[in-house]
Short mmCIF file of C-alpha atoms in Angstrom, two decimals:
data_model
loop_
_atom_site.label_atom_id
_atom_site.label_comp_id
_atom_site.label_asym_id
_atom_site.label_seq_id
_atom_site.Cartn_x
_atom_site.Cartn_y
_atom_site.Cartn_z
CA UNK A 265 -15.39 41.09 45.52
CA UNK A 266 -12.58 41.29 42.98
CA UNK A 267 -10.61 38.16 42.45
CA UNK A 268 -6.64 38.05 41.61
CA UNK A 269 -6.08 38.60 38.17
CA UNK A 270 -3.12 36.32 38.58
CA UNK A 271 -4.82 33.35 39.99
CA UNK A 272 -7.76 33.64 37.14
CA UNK A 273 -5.01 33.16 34.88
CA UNK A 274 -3.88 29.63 36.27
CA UNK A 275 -7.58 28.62 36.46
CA UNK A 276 -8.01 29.69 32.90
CA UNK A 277 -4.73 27.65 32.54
CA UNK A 278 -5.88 24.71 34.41
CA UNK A 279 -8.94 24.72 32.80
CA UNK A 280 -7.42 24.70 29.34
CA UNK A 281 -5.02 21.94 29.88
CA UNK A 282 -7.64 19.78 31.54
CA UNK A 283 -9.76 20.31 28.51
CA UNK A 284 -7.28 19.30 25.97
CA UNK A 285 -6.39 16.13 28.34
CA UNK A 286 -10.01 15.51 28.07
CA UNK A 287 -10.14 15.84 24.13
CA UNK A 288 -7.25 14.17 23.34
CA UNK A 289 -8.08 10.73 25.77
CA UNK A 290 -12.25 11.28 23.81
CA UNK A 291 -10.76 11.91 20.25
CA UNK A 292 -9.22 7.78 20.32
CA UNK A 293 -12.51 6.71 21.35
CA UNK A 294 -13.89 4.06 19.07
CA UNK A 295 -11.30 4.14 16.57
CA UNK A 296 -10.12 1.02 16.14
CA UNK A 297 -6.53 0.23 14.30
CA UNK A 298 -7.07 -2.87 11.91
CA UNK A 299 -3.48 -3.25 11.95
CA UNK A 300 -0.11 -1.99 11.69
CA UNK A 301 3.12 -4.19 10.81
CA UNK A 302 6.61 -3.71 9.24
CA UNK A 303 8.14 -5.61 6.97
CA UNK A 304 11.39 -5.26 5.00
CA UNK A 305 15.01 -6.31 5.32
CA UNK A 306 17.95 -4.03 5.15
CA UNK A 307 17.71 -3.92 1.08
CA UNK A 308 16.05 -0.95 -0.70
CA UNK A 309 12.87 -1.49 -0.15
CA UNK A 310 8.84 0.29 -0.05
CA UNK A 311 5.69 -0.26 -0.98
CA UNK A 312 3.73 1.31 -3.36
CA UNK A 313 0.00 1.09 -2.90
CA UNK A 314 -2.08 -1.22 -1.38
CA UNK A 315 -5.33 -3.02 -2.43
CA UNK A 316 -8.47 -4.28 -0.39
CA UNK A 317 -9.06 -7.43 -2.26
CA UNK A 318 -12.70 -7.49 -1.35
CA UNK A 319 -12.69 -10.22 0.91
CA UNK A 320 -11.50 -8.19 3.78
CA UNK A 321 -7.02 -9.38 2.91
CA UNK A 322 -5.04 -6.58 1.09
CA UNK A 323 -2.48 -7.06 -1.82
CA UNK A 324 0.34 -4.41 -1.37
CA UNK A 325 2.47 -3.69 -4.67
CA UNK A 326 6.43 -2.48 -4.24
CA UNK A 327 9.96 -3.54 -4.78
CA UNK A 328 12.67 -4.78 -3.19
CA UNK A 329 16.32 -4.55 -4.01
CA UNK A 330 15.06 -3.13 -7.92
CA UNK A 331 12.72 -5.85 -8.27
CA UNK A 332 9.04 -5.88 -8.17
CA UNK A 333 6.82 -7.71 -5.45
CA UNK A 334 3.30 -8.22 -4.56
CA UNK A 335 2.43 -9.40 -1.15
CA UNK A 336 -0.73 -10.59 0.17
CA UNK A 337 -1.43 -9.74 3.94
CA UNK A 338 -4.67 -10.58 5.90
CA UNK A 339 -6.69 -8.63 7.81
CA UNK A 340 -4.88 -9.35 10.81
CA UNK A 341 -1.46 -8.10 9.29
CA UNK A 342 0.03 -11.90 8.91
CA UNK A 343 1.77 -11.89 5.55
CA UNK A 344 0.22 -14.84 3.81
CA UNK A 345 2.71 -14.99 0.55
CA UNK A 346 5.33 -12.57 -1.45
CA UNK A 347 6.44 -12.76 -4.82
CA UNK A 348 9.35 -11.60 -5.89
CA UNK A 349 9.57 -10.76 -10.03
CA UNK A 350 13.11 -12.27 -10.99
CA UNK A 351 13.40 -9.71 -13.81
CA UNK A 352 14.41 -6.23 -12.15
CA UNK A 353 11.40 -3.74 -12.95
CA UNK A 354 8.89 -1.53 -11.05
CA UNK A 355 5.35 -2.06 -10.26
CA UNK A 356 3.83 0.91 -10.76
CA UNK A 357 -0.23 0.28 -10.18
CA UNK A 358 -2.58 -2.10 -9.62
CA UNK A 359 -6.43 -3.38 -9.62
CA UNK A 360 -8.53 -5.97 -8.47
CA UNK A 361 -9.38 -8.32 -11.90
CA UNK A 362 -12.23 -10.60 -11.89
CA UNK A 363 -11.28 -14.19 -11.65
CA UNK A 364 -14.58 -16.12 -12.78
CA UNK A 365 -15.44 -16.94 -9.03
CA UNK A 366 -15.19 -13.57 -7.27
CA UNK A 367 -14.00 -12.86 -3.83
CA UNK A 368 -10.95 -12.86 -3.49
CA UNK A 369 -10.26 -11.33 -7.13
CA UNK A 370 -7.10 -11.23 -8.89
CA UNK A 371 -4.99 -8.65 -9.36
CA UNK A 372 -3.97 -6.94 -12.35
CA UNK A 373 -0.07 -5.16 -11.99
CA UNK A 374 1.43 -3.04 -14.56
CA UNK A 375 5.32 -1.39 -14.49
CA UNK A 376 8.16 -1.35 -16.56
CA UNK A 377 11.49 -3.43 -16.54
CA UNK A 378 14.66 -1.31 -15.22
CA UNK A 379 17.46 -0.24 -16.22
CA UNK A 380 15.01 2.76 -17.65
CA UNK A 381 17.02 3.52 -20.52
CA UNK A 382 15.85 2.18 -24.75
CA UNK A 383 15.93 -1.28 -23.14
CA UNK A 384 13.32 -1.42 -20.94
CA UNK A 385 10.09 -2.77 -21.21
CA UNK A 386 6.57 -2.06 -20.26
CA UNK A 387 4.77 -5.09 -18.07
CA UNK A 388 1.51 -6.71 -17.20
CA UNK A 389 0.81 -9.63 -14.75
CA UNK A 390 -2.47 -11.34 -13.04
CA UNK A 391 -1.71 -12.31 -9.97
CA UNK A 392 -3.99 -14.71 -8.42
CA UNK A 393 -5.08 -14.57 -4.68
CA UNK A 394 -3.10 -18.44 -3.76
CA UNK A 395 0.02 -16.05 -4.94
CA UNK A 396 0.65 -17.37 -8.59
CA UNK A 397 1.71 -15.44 -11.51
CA UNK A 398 -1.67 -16.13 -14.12
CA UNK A 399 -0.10 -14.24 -16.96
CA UNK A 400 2.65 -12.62 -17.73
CA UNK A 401 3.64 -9.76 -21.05
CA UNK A 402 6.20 -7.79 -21.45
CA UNK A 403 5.59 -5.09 -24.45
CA UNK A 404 8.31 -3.21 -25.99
CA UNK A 405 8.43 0.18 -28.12
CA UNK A 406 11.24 2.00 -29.28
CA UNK A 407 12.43 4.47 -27.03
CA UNK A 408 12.29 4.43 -23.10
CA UNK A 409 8.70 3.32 -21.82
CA UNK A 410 6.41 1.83 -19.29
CA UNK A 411 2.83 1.47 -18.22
CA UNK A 412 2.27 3.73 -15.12
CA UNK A 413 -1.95 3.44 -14.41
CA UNK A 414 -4.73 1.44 -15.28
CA UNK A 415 -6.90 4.10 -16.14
CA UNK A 416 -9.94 1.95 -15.95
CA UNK A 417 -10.94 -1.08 -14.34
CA UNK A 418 -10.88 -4.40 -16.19
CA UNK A 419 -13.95 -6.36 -17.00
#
């Protein structure tokens, strides 16, 4: 017996689109999202990178409105604390820094004070997990400068 050619091609067609229906609902399938939640204001703002802190919380580093800020968010996305750097400058990377106690560690931040012209400065800061600025240095070299990476991780 020879079948329609026409009506293999909507089983074939059926059969695909029930198979991708079936992937697609099996692909989510134990993938849970820790969280997702936006923050901001209507001021030039984004993050930069963010940083388990080992005790299961994240520091995120960014800027808002030209200045620098490091936020602390737990695991269930509440924001715990934000500071805000008065001076206006850029964060440009961070690492965890070990505080004497361990979890949660510090954080070291490095950047550079804006305007980016001879002015500018490069910049450090500890930032400790209760949201306090531990230390603060600016360093300055002739000519336009800043500290982009910690290429290795502090002791």
């Amino acid at each position: 017996m020879i079948q329609n050619p026409i009506k293999m091609k909507i089983n074939l067609f059926k059969a695909a689109i029930l198979s991708f229906g079936l992937f697609l609902s099996c692909s989510n399938v134990g993938v849970a999202q820790k969280f997702q939640r936006i923050y901001g204001n209507g001021q030039d703002n984004y993050f930069h990178k963010v940083i388990p802190d080992g005790a299961n919380n994240y520091y995120v580093i960014g800027s808002e409105d030209n200045h620098g800020v490091v936020s602390y968010v737990l695991n269930n996305g509440q924001l715990a604390w934000t500071i805000r750097f008065i001076n206006p400058c850029v964060l440009t990377d961070a690492v965890l820094a070990f505080n004497g106690i361990g979890n949660p560690f510090n954080l070291m931040v490095v950047g550079f004070t804006l305007p980016f012209d001879n002015t500018n400065k490069s910049l450090l800061a500890i930032v400790t997990p209760n949201g306090g600025l531990q230390f603060t240095q600016e360093y300055d070299f002739p000519g336009n400068e800043g500290f982009v990476r910690i290429a290795a991780k502090p002791v």
